[in-house]
XYZ file of C-alpha atoms in Angstrom:
535
model
C 0.000 0.000 0.000
C 1.391 3.396 -1.002
C 2.124 5.962 1.699
C 0.559 9.380 1.178
C 1.966 12.544 2.716
C 0.477 15.890 3.667
C 3.628 18.010 4.073
C 7.202 17.561 2.962
C 10.600 18.523 4.368
C 12.884 19.419 1.439
C 16.128 18.451 3.177
C 14.926 15.226 4.818
C 13.939 11.730 3.718
C 10.257 10.847 3.335
C 10.228 8.967 6.626
C 10.363 12.401 8.302
C 7.529 13.890 6.232
C 4.050 14.264 7.715
C 1.818 11.331 6.832
C -1.509 12.425 5.351
C -3.664 10.300 7.666
C -1.824 11.748 10.693
C -2.486 15.294 9.458
C -6.171 14.669 8.731
C -6.877 12.955 12.063
C -4.865 15.642 13.877
C -6.851 18.431 12.213
C -10.099 16.583 12.930
C -9.268 16.410 16.639
C -8.351 20.105 16.875
C -11.402 21.107 14.837
C -13.657 19.061 17.126
C -12.255 20.856 20.200
C -13.089 24.202 18.618
C -16.461 23.100 17.315
C -17.679 21.529 20.559
C -18.335 24.921 22.167
C -20.491 25.827 19.156
C -22.415 22.564 19.003
C -20.468 21.812 15.814
C -18.007 19.240 17.147
C -18.954 16.340 14.858
C -19.279 18.490 11.763
C -15.976 20.257 12.438
C -14.238 16.911 12.937
C -15.729 15.638 9.679
C -14.516 18.755 7.842
C -11.055 18.132 9.306
C -10.981 14.550 8.053
C -12.087 15.494 4.530
C -10.435 18.870 3.910
C -7.277 17.507 2.239
C -8.831 14.481 0.558
C -7.360 15.650 -2.741
C -3.874 14.926 -1.403
C -4.656 11.197 -1.786
C -3.673 11.488 -5.458
C -0.440 10.864 -7.364
C -0.579 14.409 -8.678
C -0.357 15.969 -5.264
C 2.345 13.576 -4.094
C 4.366 14.649 -7.145
C 3.693 18.253 -6.132
C 5.424 17.591 -2.788
C 8.523 16.630 -4.760
C 8.483 19.822 -6.831
C 5.743 19.128 -9.376
C 3.015 21.449 -10.649
C 0.378 22.914 -8.275
C -2.678 20.729 -7.687
C -6.197 21.588 -6.474
C -6.431 19.439 -3.351
C -9.477 21.094 -1.715
C -12.217 20.370 -4.248
C -12.242 16.559 -3.887
C -13.260 16.628 -0.223
C -15.972 19.231 -0.890
C -17.400 17.123 -3.703
C -17.356 13.933 -1.636
C -19.066 15.531 1.372
C -21.697 17.258 -0.750
C -22.447 14.153 -2.791
C -22.773 11.806 0.192
C -24.764 14.047 2.548
C -26.908 16.254 0.296
C -29.984 14.001 0.602
C -29.908 13.123 4.299
C -28.555 16.485 5.562
C -28.647 19.094 2.775
C -27.726 22.106 4.955
C -24.797 20.260 6.525
C -23.706 19.110 3.038
C -23.648 22.715 1.833
C -21.774 23.946 4.909
C -19.137 21.229 4.582
C -18.716 21.926 0.864
C -18.238 25.654 1.458
C -15.636 25.311 4.218
C -13.641 22.460 2.660
C -13.511 24.038 -0.804
C -12.511 27.376 0.707
C -10.002 26.394 3.382
C -7.175 27.974 1.344
C -8.843 30.280 -1.186
C -11.639 31.565 1.073
C -15.399 31.093 1.176
C -16.863 31.321 -2.330
C -20.186 32.623 -3.604
C -22.685 29.877 -4.400
C -23.053 31.032 -8.003
C -20.821 33.170 -10.150
C -19.582 33.842 -13.674
C -16.200 32.179 -13.179
C -14.846 28.848 -11.991
C -14.342 30.107 -8.421
C -17.989 29.728 -7.335
C -19.020 26.781 -5.191
C -21.265 25.370 -7.934
C -18.341 25.457 -10.357
C -16.088 23.711 -7.832
C -18.688 21.001 -7.187
C -18.977 20.236 -10.905
C -15.245 20.503 -11.605
C -13.386 17.436 -12.836
C -10.670 16.506 -10.330
C -8.680 13.268 -9.775
C -10.427 10.708 -7.595
C -8.729 10.114 -4.220
C -7.107 6.703 -3.672
C -9.590 4.320 -2.031
C -7.297 3.623 0.930
C -8.297 6.922 2.557
C -11.477 5.326 3.896
C -9.495 2.610 5.704
C -6.832 4.990 7.008
C -9.267 7.547 8.411
C -11.655 5.089 10.003
C -15.288 5.784 10.963
C -16.575 9.252 10.113
C -18.729 11.318 12.495
C -22.228 12.241 11.433
C -22.735 15.809 10.099
C -25.281 16.885 12.687
C -26.188 20.540 13.035
C -26.388 22.188 16.491
C -29.582 21.335 18.323
C -29.703 24.507 20.428
C -30.051 27.127 17.670
C -32.841 29.664 18.170
C -34.114 30.943 14.804
C -34.696 34.618 14.039
C -37.823 35.229 12.002
C -36.251 37.991 9.895
C -32.942 36.465 8.806
C -32.622 32.652 8.981
C -30.305 32.733 5.953
C -27.987 35.160 7.710
C -27.914 32.889 10.748
C -26.865 29.960 8.556
C -24.140 32.026 6.891
C -22.695 33.021 10.277
C -22.795 29.407 11.478
C -20.908 28.399 8.315
C -18.241 31.009 9.022
C -17.820 29.641 12.546
C -17.412 26.118 11.133
C -14.911 27.549 8.636
C -13.014 29.097 11.550
C -12.751 25.746 13.344
C -11.323 24.051 10.247
C -8.911 26.806 9.215
C -7.477 27.266 12.708
C -7.100 23.521 13.260
C -5.403 23.064 9.876
C -2.961 25.874 10.560
C -2.131 24.702 14.096
C -1.495 21.088 13.092
C 0.740 22.193 10.203
C 2.575 24.679 12.411
C 3.181 22.012 15.062
C 4.590 19.557 12.482
C 7.138 22.019 11.133
C 8.061 23.150 14.650
C 8.718 19.522 15.663
C 10.865 19.028 12.572
C 13.078 21.861 13.864
C 13.099 20.494 17.400
C 10.959 23.404 18.637
C 7.693 23.833 20.496
C 5.156 26.581 19.871
C 4.141 28.709 22.845
C 0.461 29.490 22.357
C -2.418 30.538 24.560
C -2.531 31.647 28.167
C -3.567 29.591 31.186
C -5.087 32.467 33.172
C -8.872 32.421 33.400
C -11.450 34.938 34.661
C -10.832 33.891 38.292
C -7.118 34.740 38.048
C -7.774 38.012 36.259
C -10.391 39.081 38.790
C -7.857 38.593 41.554
C -5.377 40.786 39.679
C -8.035 43.431 39.053
C -8.998 43.495 42.747
C -5.361 44.060 43.681
C -5.099 46.881 41.150
C -8.333 48.581 42.297
C -7.288 48.371 45.945
C -3.911 49.860 45.079
C -5.494 52.868 43.334
C -7.137 54.213 46.521
C -8.608 57.384 44.947
C -9.395 60.339 47.245
C -12.858 60.502 48.806
C -14.644 62.945 46.476
C -18.235 63.048 45.182
C -17.115 61.920 41.712
C -15.084 59.007 43.078
C -17.996 57.943 45.286
C -20.205 57.887 42.178
C -17.616 55.829 40.302
C -17.466 53.333 43.167
C -21.257 53.083 43.174
C -21.371 52.446 39.408
C -18.659 49.782 39.726
C -20.374 47.979 42.607
C -23.802 48.115 40.934
C -22.536 46.636 37.651
C -20.542 43.878 39.358
C -23.567 42.887 41.427
C -25.419 42.023 38.198
C -22.741 39.728 36.786
C -24.732 36.590 37.595
C -27.553 37.600 35.227
C -28.002 35.234 32.253
C -25.823 35.818 29.218
C -27.223 38.132 26.566
C -27.476 41.842 25.849
C -26.526 44.645 28.244
C -25.956 48.389 28.185
C -23.686 50.455 30.421
C -24.806 54.077 30.184
C -22.329 56.197 32.120
C -21.206 59.772 31.336
C -17.599 60.694 30.644
C -15.625 60.508 33.867
C -17.863 57.874 35.415
C -15.348 55.023 35.210
C -16.861 53.051 32.294
C -13.603 51.371 31.296
C -12.759 49.620 34.563
C -16.436 49.064 35.414
C -17.090 47.277 32.108
C -13.936 45.175 32.540
C -14.885 44.194 36.092
C -18.417 43.228 35.037
C -17.070 41.264 32.059
C -14.649 39.229 34.194
C -17.269 38.553 36.890
C -19.808 37.585 34.219
C -17.305 35.322 32.432
C -16.500 33.554 35.688
C -20.176 33.099 36.535
C -21.007 31.519 33.165
C -17.783 29.752 32.170
C -17.025 32.120 29.291
C -13.560 32.146 27.754
C -12.463 35.737 27.204
C -13.262 39.442 27.135
C -13.208 41.276 23.789
C -13.115 45.071 24.004
C -13.970 46.682 20.635
C -13.220 50.385 20.225
C -13.911 52.727 17.279
C -10.695 54.781 17.430
C -7.058 53.723 17.695
C -6.405 56.720 19.969
C -8.591 55.117 22.643
C -7.151 51.653 22.042
C -3.676 52.855 23.025
C -5.006 54.165 26.329
C -7.423 51.317 27.102
C -4.924 48.547 26.353
C -2.338 50.227 28.571
C -4.885 50.515 31.415
C -5.707 46.810 31.102
C -2.030 45.857 31.016
C -1.416 47.797 34.217
C -4.417 46.169 35.882
C -4.040 42.581 34.649
C -0.504 42.133 33.311
C 0.860 42.590 29.803
C 0.957 38.857 29.065
C -2.836 38.423 29.194
C -3.847 41.458 27.097
C -3.775 41.214 23.302
C -3.907 44.531 21.455
C -4.850 43.944 17.807
C -5.377 46.674 15.250
C -3.903 47.841 11.949
C -1.933 50.703 13.529
C 0.090 48.442 15.828
C 3.635 48.964 14.624
C 5.980 46.000 14.161
C 8.682 47.737 16.208
C 6.228 48.407 19.049
C 5.251 44.733 19.162
C 8.905 43.662 19.065
C 9.653 45.743 22.154
C 7.123 43.838 24.266
C 7.839 40.726 26.277
C 6.504 37.615 24.561
C 6.267 39.413 21.215
C 6.193 36.151 19.219
C 3.407 34.780 21.382
C 1.402 38.005 20.957
C 1.963 37.894 17.219
C 0.590 34.355 17.100
C -2.350 35.323 19.319
C -3.324 38.006 16.798
C -4.005 35.234 14.293
C -6.735 33.553 16.341
C -7.340 35.793 19.394
C -6.248 33.067 21.797
C -5.842 35.481 24.727
C -7.923 36.155 27.866
C -8.445 39.846 27.017
C -8.493 41.203 23.448
C -8.535 44.950 22.731
C -9.350 45.638 19.092
C -11.133 48.006 16.731
C -14.753 47.856 15.641
C -13.469 47.462 12.079
C -11.320 44.425 12.933
C -14.155 42.876 14.952
C -17.020 43.319 12.487
C -14.992 42.705 9.319
C -13.904 39.350 10.745
C -17.543 38.385 11.321
C -18.411 39.140 7.686
C -15.190 38.108 5.971
C -14.657 35.253 3.510
C -10.890 35.121 4.006
C -9.294 32.310 6.047
C -6.911 34.698 7.815
C -9.763 36.913 9.021
C -12.222 34.129 9.828
C -9.711 32.003 11.706
C -10.398 33.792 15.006
C -14.205 33.461 14.912
C -14.460 30.344 17.085
C -12.690 32.327 19.819
C -15.326 35.074 19.607
C -17.955 32.530 20.683
C -18.355 32.243 24.473
C -16.995 35.740 25.066
C -18.064 38.936 26.774
C -17.936 41.569 24.015
C -17.780 45.208 25.108
C -18.551 47.774 22.404
C -17.067 51.038 23.613
C -18.662 54.209 22.208
C -21.354 51.976 20.705
C -23.057 54.941 19.012
C -20.192 55.246 16.492
C -21.124 52.195 14.372
C -21.497 53.756 10.887
C -25.091 54.116 9.731
C -24.579 52.377 6.376
C -23.490 49.137 8.095
C -25.651 49.449 11.198
C -28.264 46.832 10.308
C -25.834 43.968 9.542
C -23.778 44.862 12.621
C -26.876 44.737 14.831
C -27.866 41.413 13.245
C -24.411 40.028 14.022
C -24.575 41.178 17.654
C -28.034 39.646 18.042
C -26.839 36.332 16.592
C -23.729 36.217 18.802
C -25.885 36.648 21.885
C -28.703 34.436 20.615
C -26.776 31.341 19.494
C -23.075 31.608 20.294
C -23.075 32.151 24.069
C -21.823 35.714 23.928
C -22.780 38.607 26.144
C -22.724 42.043 24.516
C -22.233 45.243 26.522
C -23.094 48.513 24.736
C -20.828 50.887 26.647
C -21.277 54.634 26.118
C -22.544 57.888 27.581
C -25.012 58.271 24.681
C -26.741 55.003 23.864
C -27.716 54.512 20.203
C -31.327 53.608 19.408
C -30.657 49.930 18.749
C -33.349 48.379 20.925
C -36.162 46.514 19.198
C -38.775 49.087 20.248
C -36.883 51.833 18.349
C -35.081 49.951 15.555
C -36.740 47.404 13.271
C -35.414 43.923 14.123
C -33.188 45.571 16.705
C -31.814 44.198 19.966
C -34.431 42.753 22.283
C -34.041 42.335 26.046
C -31.129 44.761 26.654
C -30.476 45.126 30.408
C -28.948 48.276 31.899
C -25.950 47.834 34.203
C -25.638 51.408 35.499
C -27.660 52.694 38.451
C -30.103 55.387 37.250
C -28.344 56.712 34.108
C -30.357 59.963 34.095
C -29.248 60.796 37.631
C -25.650 59.967 36.711
C -25.835 62.363 33.762
C -26.872 65.185 36.075
C -24.387 64.328 38.826
C -21.402 64.007 36.489
C -22.065 67.140 34.410
C -18.760 69.028 34.629
C -18.867 71.361 31.639
C -20.733 74.433 30.475
C -21.507 74.488 26.746
C -22.316 77.648 24.772
C -22.317 78.796 21.150
C -19.113 80.611 20.305
C -20.401 82.156 17.104
C -18.486 82.321 13.839
C -14.726 82.148 14.380
C -12.117 81.984 11.639
C -8.626 80.587 12.203
C -7.243 83.948 13.294
C -10.002 84.345 15.901
C -9.384 80.807 17.186
C -5.673 81.420 17.583
C -6.366 84.705 19.337
C -8.724 82.951 21.772
C -6.063 80.324 22.451
C -3.429 82.995 23.006
C -5.650 84.560 25.711
C -5.453 81.325 27.741
C -2.370 79.462 28.888
C -4.174 76.135 28.397
C -6.841 75.249 25.850
C -7.980 72.697 23.286
C -9.290 73.255 19.739
C -11.031 70.379 17.924
C -11.691 70.670 14.199
C -13.288 68.320 11.698
C -10.413 67.423 9.369
C -6.740 66.551 9.567
C -5.934 69.194 6.948
C -7.603 71.937 8.993
C -5.875 70.830 12.195
C -2.464 70.871 10.524
C -3.027 74.282 8.897
C -4.212 75.765 12.196
C -1.246 74.324 14.087
C 1.243 75.621 11.511
C -0.349 79.089 11.651
C -0.176 79.089 15.451
C 3.438 78.014 15.469
C 4.278 80.738 12.910
C 2.726 83.305 15.256
C 4.824 82.011 18.166
C 1.939 80.400 20.090
C 3.658 78.987 23.175
C 2.983 75.342 24.075
C 1.310 74.573 20.728
C 0.719 70.822 20.188
C -0.661 69.014 17.141
C -2.614 65.740 17.659
C -3.883 63.616 14.770
C -4.485 60.016 13.731
C -1.703 60.437 11.155
C 0.756 60.103 14.038
C 1.785 56.544 14.875
C 0.619 55.058 18.156
C 3.977 55.396 19.942
C 4.328 59.083 19.001
C 0.714 59.773 19.967
C 1.246 58.212 23.392
C 4.354 60.355 23.935
C 2.476 63.492 22.882
C -0.438 62.706 25.223
C 1.966 62.186 28.114
C 3.590 65.544 27.365
C 0.162 67.198 27.328
C -0.827 65.624 30.666
C 2.413 66.730 32.291
C 1.976 70.307 31.044
C -1.635 70.454 32.263
C -0.681 69.070 35.666
C 2.270 71.442 36.131
C 0.405 74.534 34.891
C 2.651 75.076 31.864
C 1.351 76.618 28.608
C -0.468 73.925 26.615
C -2.510 74.752 23.525
C -3.601 71.610 21.698
C -5.018 71.554 18.166
C -6.574 68.178 17.363
C -9.017 66.228 15.260
C -12.001 64.392 16.753
C -9.768 61.520 17.890
C -9.319 63.395 21.180
C -13.053 63.337 21.985
C -13.837 59.700 22.630
C -12.219 58.344 25.752
C -8.870 60.190 25.702
C -8.197 61.169 29.298
C -7.455 64.907 29.188
C -8.936 67.824 31.170
C -8.737 71.387 29.795
C -10.186 74.561 31.308
C -11.489 75.606 27.863
C -12.336 73.709 24.673
C -13.307 75.114 21.264
C -15.198 72.606 19.099
C -15.986 73.182 15.429
C -19.615 72.511 14.608
C -20.285 68.942 13.482
C -23.073 66.393 13.177
C -24.934 65.062 16.197
C -22.820 61.896 16.255
C -19.861 64.094 17.298
């Protein structure tokens, strides 16, 4: 009987290569582990067994020795679809999608080219050698999850999300098994994951909160009340929550404390903190690292510089965790979070199984763009409905996403803050008035009359022009703040600003709207250019 291989080692004899049956059973086991928490264990294991069926061909074995590329994904998709389409048509479709796409990505069902699923299912490919059935043994049944609760408005969307989660289980398992094989061939082990759970992190957070010991002021008493009230509700069933607390009310640490308590109470795996602006991510991730330890907090967004990551302890481990979000606390952007949920790409979808069984905190929840609001709300509803997630809408100004105000919106949202209206009144610390029409010269003159002040305008170009004009006029303590600055520079600038404000030195900051949402700065006077209500 011929021996078939999954992966080769160019400088070693075939006896050191990875046997195909070992790879397929290894992927099946890892996929089952990931699928079990979704009710997809059997189907994920079956996808793992079949995903590389096309490697049981002479053509692919020649490829391992330097031959021409071979389509090895289509054969398994065709076999699964052909065998199961009568007894379990939905499962047959799901298996065909994820197996056919485990390298190229999830395809459309129909399309004008040969990349569609229908084209792949009718494509002529070499038949796998019959010995695969003996080598892989009994196959699990492709049963769908029994616990799914249907939504009357979008059952098709629910099925598409479930397929992406199955895809995630397969892609991650395939990558991990392959990675482990090549690491073993080099005599290495791969350091992945983190053993700390919610119980450990809560203990760390308690130590951090006790160490803070803020002074006894009315604002700090309110913050303590908000924190205690939210934590007391952590045993509520998983689902949808809101945390409506004004700026300065301690939303960040309160939401983290609730999330960890809630995760411990319900056996959830991680906390995902999604933020609309990278300027807030810098600050929030650093707060969490101080409270919980750098090794348990994964910061993942497009602006994270390679050199910044390299400077951190365990940089390789963090880099690997970015691939599948295998970390107890993930701080990311709304874009990264939602695009992963709707992506077709293996690299983006790989993390999805680790979004299930999480507490997801949406900071500044009102900033979800209007043109994608409905699909984002549908995704949040489905995560809470069928994937054991709890969602916390965390903001001072809650968007109208509840079902009574938004068609097919979120139903059963529970408020975690004590009396939000009273908190709004108690934490009001600013006086707002119309400043009238002011051109750049008038703005700079108003800044010059104060030793400390902040101007917020609506575009990066305007902010830069205003800053350059102020510097040309000799405006002392002028600072420019924009998203064009890299994260490390922005953090240094913010620290300089805080030091100047604290020490009473001249500090005149000209910024874009990045400074408005969650950046911890206090100025005696702020000039804000008129903008839409969302600002």
